Amino acid sequence: MSSTNSQLTFPVVGMHCASCAAGLERQLNQLPEIQKAHVNIATHKAYIEGVSADLALKVIESAGYSVARSEVILYPSDATSVMDHEKIAERCDQVGPLIHSQLSEKSLTLSWIPGLINVDDLLEEFQEYGRTEISESQVSSTKYSRLVIAVSGALVLMVLSMFQLVSYFLLMMIATPIVFFCGAEFFKGAWTALMRRSANMYTLITIGVVSAWVYSTIVTIWPSLFTSTPSVYFEAAAVIVALVHVGQFLESRAMSKTGSAIESLLRLQVPIARVKRGLHFVDVPVGTIDIDDLVLVRPGDQVPVDGQVVEGYSSVDESMLTGEPLPVTKSKGDSVVSGTFNSDGTLKVRVKCTGSDTVLQQIVRLTKEAQGRKASIQRLADQVSGIFVPLVIAVAVITLVAWILSGYGIEHAMITFVSVLIIACPCALGLATPAAVIVGTGAAARKGILFKGGDALERISKVNHVVLDKTGTLTTGTPEVHTIQLHPDTSEHDLLTMAASLEVHSEHPLAEAIVGKAKAEELEFSLASSVDIIPGLGISGVIENQQVHVGSHGFLTQMGITIPSDGLMGSRVHVAVNKKWIGQISFNDTLRSSSKEAISRLHQRNQKVIMLTGDSENNAKEVGREVGIDTIEAGVTPQQKLDYITALGEQNAVVAMVGDGINDAPALAQSDVGMAIGSGTQVAIETSDVTLLREDLNSVVDSLSIGRQTIRTIRQNLFFAFVYNTLSIPVAAGALYGVFGILLNPMYASLAMTLSSLSVILNSLRLSRALNK
């Protein structure tokens, strides 16, 4: 396993607090071979750039953590399919880094790290194997057993402790295996942190639990050391261990819901497709499909691949990828995307993309990467978490000493010492930002909005100026017939029929607009012969024994045709019959149906809306007036767009630039938030912070809303986490004892710690419900 990737993602097992993540991240970034590393406690993943998978894996495991594994078992279709390990290794290198391979006479077992290998590519490489079984690594049975034993034992101890006559020795015998078997994972985590000269959540838990157990054991075995027999806290030590296990289990379940958007996207991938093999269509695994294969998609089927329709007509529901609720009509020449639903017709599709190159997989990849990138607001939480655990230990020790010196005795001091350690675990602080970012980016992906990171969510929440390109953004970029100017002796019906009958043979966008206009008016086309297309100029042919020319002013002039002086202005198509000019057709760009509504919604959000376009001033003003643009700048070059965005930034404006073309790329990169329409060019998408899969400007408004709601939730989470720790530590230290005579039992401190983390996750899930309405 030695491949190097631009970014590798490792699912880390054994992290349970922000301090764990911060310590691992610090250790990874200390390696000179690693360009950049980020560890996300919410996703339990390490994102590493510029290093081999082998080295990254060794560092993670040397830090005391393990990495989740996945496994596939391949069963050969016949006994002769077995290969030796060396050949397997060579073939695996073509796919990606494997951890382990085991070959037997009946099967081939391959083990790898999820995310480093595409399973479809793996199955394609070993397609001569027949039946396959794929398994993902889950929580081990040992961990589950510890959870059950800890909870059961803690309940028994709590019941027994209610009876005064129960022997302390009996309580010790029940508590000891719970503490040291069920708590072994915590002790290991604390020891690993100590070896790294750091401290984490496990450090606090270990010190607290061991202190309670040691103190209770001394009371049980050497009661003569005390003037009176104090209480023991075996049940507290056991309950703390049990509650931590329960809390981790509940957090894991709740956090899995925050990532439900990714799960729902992954479920859209169809495992089986009907592919033409020879003369027939047969069912095959999607991983074995090649580019240019022919796939049959029947009514009610999910589209299994990205491709182009070569035969058939149907409506396709693309809402699960784009958020657009209305089905899209598909016919010959149209593109379809894997994961979408075919409604009522049968389509034959030529495969254009497979595996990780499909739109669905790219959406999943971009969303996962976004969830792995930090928002700058998280830096404060990271900085606090880095010093928080040592600070809590110091406060706990001071509390212990202070209560002893004040004359309240060792028992009183021990209760407060353990409670401070347990209640102040910084889990909620570490989950505050990433939990909300996961929910926000996941909800956005469901609406066809792809954020490149939590930092983009944060910046978009502050936007107050939205700058729009015109062509392809406010408009569709598709021309439509605007006006027809006629010679007095010609009717519009005749001119349009002649032009469309000829232009039907051309694929030029203006030709398609003319043909579309004629079809809309239900005109009958005439048969054209001797058709001659001159690229960039026009088209000529014979219709009903008449020579017809359709094209630019220059083209007709070259043909010796005279054009009236009032027919010289603008970008138009001229029509002549038998060398006589009979009229001209002018065009404009089709306004997106959503543009006017979207601009109105932006104004409701107090956004200043600006149009920057290279189009003529007349066209720009016409579109701008129709949709309600505040400021219109026409005839601008890409450099002028860039300069304009720069000038806005110097005026302290926070700018979102929305565009789709190559000429928009510099401005997209310069703006605070670059937003690319998904149908635009690849360079525009790559230089943007947000990709809008829907060709609908309302998605711009949705992006702003998602950004603001997500950042608001992050601030709520951080506020709660800070307030919780600020108030809970004094309470645990005994601040209420002088007033109410109350000391916080360590068991309740453990419960409060668990509830604090769950409250942050549940608040983030509340955001999910709000964004998915």
mmCIF file with all atom_site columns, C-alpha atoms in Angstrom, residues 557-632:
data_model
loop_
_atom_site.group_PDB
_atom_site.id
_atom_site.type_symbol
_atom_site.label_atom_id
_atom_site.label_alt_id
_atom_site.label_comp_id
_atom_site.label_asym_id
_atom_site.label_entity_id
_atom_site.label_seq_id
_atom_site.pdbx_PDB_ins_code
_atom_site.Cartn_x
_atom_site.Cartn_y
_atom_site.Cartn_z
_atom_site.occupancy
_atom_site.B_iso_or_equiv
_atom_site.pdbx_formal_charge
_atom_site.auth_seq_id
_atom_site.auth_comp_id
_atom_site.auth_asym_id
_atom_site.auth_atom_id
_atom_site.pdbx_PDB_model_num
ATOM 1  C CA . THR A 1 557 ? -23.860 40.727 -49.536 1.00 0.00 ? 557 THR A CA 1
ATOM 2  C CA . GLN A 1 558 ? -21.339 38.234 -50.913 1.00 0.00 ? 558 GLN A CA 1
ATOM 3  C CA . MET A 1 559 ? -24.216 36.577 -52.762 1.00 0.00 ? 559 MET A CA 1
ATOM 4  C CA . GLY A 1 560 ? -24.955 39.910 -54.460 1.00 0.00 ? 560 GLY A CA 1
ATOM 5  C CA . ILE A 1 561 ? -28.093 40.584 -52.437 1.00 0.00 ? 561 ILE A CA 1
ATOM 6  C CA . THR A 1 562 ? -28.942 44.139 -51.469 1.00 0.00 ? 562 THR A CA 1
ATOM 7  C CA . ILE A 1 563 ? -30.055 44.718 -47.871 1.00 0.00 ? 563 ILE A CA 1
ATOM 8  C CA . PRO A 1 564 ? -31.963 47.881 -46.849 1.00 0.00 ? 564 PRO A CA 1
ATOM 9  C CA . SER A 1 565 ? -30.029 50.355 -44.739 1.00 0.00 ? 565 SER A CA 1
ATOM 10 C CA . ASP A 1 566 ? -32.367 49.842 -41.773 1.00 0.00 ? 566 ASP A CA 1
ATOM 11 C CA . GLY A 1 567 ? -31.453 46.162 -41.766 1.00 0.00 ? 567 GLY A CA 1
ATOM 12 C CA . LEU A 1 568 ? -27.821 46.695 -40.848 1.00 0.00 ? 568 LEU A CA 1
ATOM 13 C CA . MET A 1 569 ? -28.050 47.069 -37.085 1.00 0.00 ? 569 MET A CA 1
ATOM 14 C CA . GLY A 1 570 ? -27.550 44.325 -34.483 1.00 0.00 ? 570 GLY A CA 1
ATOM 15 C CA . SER A 1 571 ? -26.971 40.586 -34.546 1.00 0.00 ? 571 SER A CA 1
ATOM 16 C CA . ARG A 1 572 ? -29.602 39.330 -36.970 1.00 0.00 ? 572 ARG A CA 1
ATOM 17 C CA . VAL A 1 573 ? -30.277 36.698 -39.596 1.00 0.00 ? 573 VAL A CA 1
ATOM 18 C CA . HIS A 1 574 ? -31.329 37.926 -43.051 1.00 0.00 ? 574 HIS A CA 1
ATOM 19 C CA . VAL A 1 575 ? -33.503 35.946 -45.480 1.00 0.00 ? 575 VAL A CA 1
ATOM 20 C CA . ALA A 1 576 ? -33.485 36.270 -49.277 1.00 0.00 ? 576 ALA A CA 1
ATOM 21 C CA . VAL A 1 577 ? -35.474 34.434 -51.964 1.00 0.00 ? 577 VAL A CA 1
ATOM 22 C CA . ASN A 1 578 ? -34.178 34.422 -55.561 1.00 0.00 ? 578 ASN A CA 1
ATOM 23 C CA . LYS A 1 579 ? -31.593 37.090 -54.638 1.00 0.00 ? 579 LYS A CA 1
ATOM 24 C CA . LYS A 1 580 ? -34.270 39.385 -53.171 1.00 0.00 ? 580 LYS A CA 1
ATOM 25 C CA . TRP A 1 581 ? -34.166 40.379 -49.477 1.00 0.00 ? 581 TRP A CA 1
ATOM 26 C CA . ILE A 1 582 ? -37.519 39.527 -47.840 1.00 0.00 ? 582 ILE A CA 1
ATOM 27 C CA . GLY A 1 583 ? -36.783 40.249 -44.187 1.00 0.00 ? 583 GLY A CA 1
ATOM 28 C CA . GLN A 1 584 ? -34.662 39.707 -41.113 1.00 0.00 ? 584 GLN A CA 1
ATOM 29 C CA . ILE A 1 585 ? -34.985 37.921 -37.779 1.00 0.00 ? 585 ILE A CA 1
ATOM 30 C CA . SER A 1 586 ? -33.522 39.369 -34.558 1.00 0.00 ? 586 SER A CA 1
ATOM 31 C CA . PHE A 1 587 ? -32.869 37.384 -31.394 1.00 0.00 ? 587 PHE A CA 1
ATOM 32 C CA . ASN A 1 588 ? -32.473 37.850 -27.701 1.00 0.00 ? 588 ASN A CA 1
ATOM 33 C CA . ASP A 1 589 ? -31.317 35.599 -24.894 1.00 0.00 ? 589 ASP A CA 1
ATOM 34 C CA . THR A 1 590 ? -34.037 33.701 -23.018 1.00 0.00 ? 590 THR A CA 1
ATOM 35 C CA . LEU A 1 591 ? -34.538 35.000 -19.499 1.00 0.00 ? 591 LEU A CA 1
ATOM 36 C CA . ARG A 1 592 ? -34.509 32.264 -16.874 1.00 0.00 ? 592 ARG A CA 1
ATOM 37 C CA . SER A 1 593 ? -38.005 31.822 -15.466 1.00 0.00 ? 593 SER A CA 1
ATOM 38 C CA . SER A 1 594 ? -36.649 32.073 -11.922 1.00 0.00 ? 594 SER A CA 1
ATOM 39 C CA . SER A 1 595 ? -34.586 35.267 -12.394 1.00 0.00 ? 595 SER A CA 1
ATOM 40 C CA . LYS A 1 596 ? -37.233 37.843 -11.478 1.00 0.00 ? 596 LYS A CA 1
ATOM 41 C CA . GLU A 1 597 ? -38.398 35.942 -8.396  1.00 0.00 ? 597 GLU A CA 1
ATOM 42 C CA . ALA A 1 598 ? -34.813 35.336 -7.258  1.00 0.00 ? 598 ALA A CA 1
ATOM 43 C CA . ILE A 1 599 ? -33.856 39.021 -7.553  1.00 0.00 ? 599 ILE A CA 1
ATOM 44 C CA . SER A 1 600 ? -36.957 39.955 -5.563  1.00 0.00 ? 600 SER A CA 1
ATOM 45 C CA . ARG A 1 601 ? -35.994 37.470 -2.828  1.00 0.00 ? 601 ARG A CA 1
ATOM 46 C CA . LEU A 1 602 ? -32.446 38.882 -2.749  1.00 0.00 ? 602 LEU A CA 1
ATOM 47 C CA . HIS A 1 603 ? -33.847 42.384 -2.250  1.00 0.00 ? 603 HIS A CA 1
ATOM 48 C CA . GLN A 1 604 ? -36.012 41.072 0.596   1.00 0.00 ? 604 GLN A CA 1
ATOM 49 C CA . ARG A 1 605 ? -32.772 39.911 2.224   1.00 0.00 ? 605 ARG A CA 1
ATOM 50 C CA . ASN A 1 606 ? -31.318 43.448 1.833   1.00 0.00 ? 606 ASN A CA 1
ATOM 51 C CA . GLN A 1 607 ? -28.820 42.314 -0.791  1.00 0.00 ? 607 GLN A CA 1
ATOM 52 C CA . LYS A 1 608 ? -27.411 44.813 -3.293  1.00 0.00 ? 608 LYS A CA 1
ATOM 53 C CA . VAL A 1 609 ? -27.735 43.148 -6.726  1.00 0.00 ? 609 VAL A CA 1
ATOM 54 C CA . ILE A 1 610 ? -25.334 44.063 -9.548  1.00 0.00 ? 610 ILE A CA 1
ATOM 55 C CA . MET A 1 611 ? -25.116 42.841 -13.152 1.00 0.00 ? 611 MET A CA 1
ATOM 56 C CA . LEU A 1 612 ? -21.699 42.654 -14.845 1.00 0.00 ? 612 LEU A CA 1
ATOM 57 C CA . THR A 1 613 ? -21.916 41.609 -18.498 1.00 0.00 ? 613 THR A CA 1
ATOM 58 C CA . GLY A 1 614 ? -19.933 41.796 -21.691 1.00 0.00 ? 614 GLY A CA 1
ATOM 59 C CA . ASP A 1 615 ? -23.168 42.206 -23.656 1.00 0.00 ? 615 ASP A CA 1
ATOM 60 C CA . SER A 1 616 ? -24.327 45.497 -25.180 1.00 0.00 ? 616 SER A CA 1
ATOM 61 C CA . GLU A 1 617 ? -25.786 48.195 -22.975 1.00 0.00 ? 617 GLU A CA 1
ATOM 62 C CA . ASN A 1 618 ? -29.213 48.007 -24.642 1.00 0.00 ? 618 ASN A CA 1
ATOM 63 C CA . ASN A 1 619 ? -29.556 44.270 -24.094 1.00 0.00 ? 619 ASN A CA 1
ATOM 64 C CA . ALA A 1 620 ? -28.215 44.525 -20.554 1.00 0.00 ? 620 ALA A CA 1
ATOM 65 C CA . LYS A 1 621 ? -30.587 47.326 -19.574 1.00 0.00 ? 621 LYS A CA 1
ATOM 66 C CA . GLU A 1 622 ? -33.556 45.519 -21.092 1.00 0.00 ? 622 GLU A CA 1
ATOM 67 C CA . VAL A 1 623 ? -32.862 42.410 -18.996 1.00 0.00 ? 623 VAL A CA 1
ATOM 68 C CA . GLY A 1 624 ? -31.916 44.446 -15.923 1.00 0.00 ? 624 GLY A CA 1
ATOM 69 C CA . ARG A 1 625 ? -35.116 46.469 -15.967 1.00 0.00 ? 625 ARG A CA 1
ATOM 70 C CA . GLU A 1 626 ? -37.242 43.362 -16.416 1.00 0.00 ? 626 GLU A CA 1
ATOM 71 C CA . VAL A 1 627 ? -35.845 41.553 -13.370 1.00 0.00 ? 627 VAL A CA 1
ATOM 72 C CA . GLY A 1 628 ? -35.128 44.597 -11.167 1.00 0.00 ? 628 GLY A CA 1
ATOM 73 C CA . ILE A 1 629 ? -31.315 44.787 -11.036 1.00 0.00 ? 629 ILE A CA 1
ATOM 74 C CA . ASP A 1 630 ? -29.954 47.651 -8.873  1.00 0.00 ? 630 ASP A CA 1
ATOM 75 C CA . THR A 1 631 ? -26.767 48.408 -10.832 1.00 0.00 ? 631 THR A CA 1
ATOM 76 C CA . ILE A 1 632 ? -25.974 47.458 -14.436 1.00 0.00 ? 632 ILE A CA 1
#
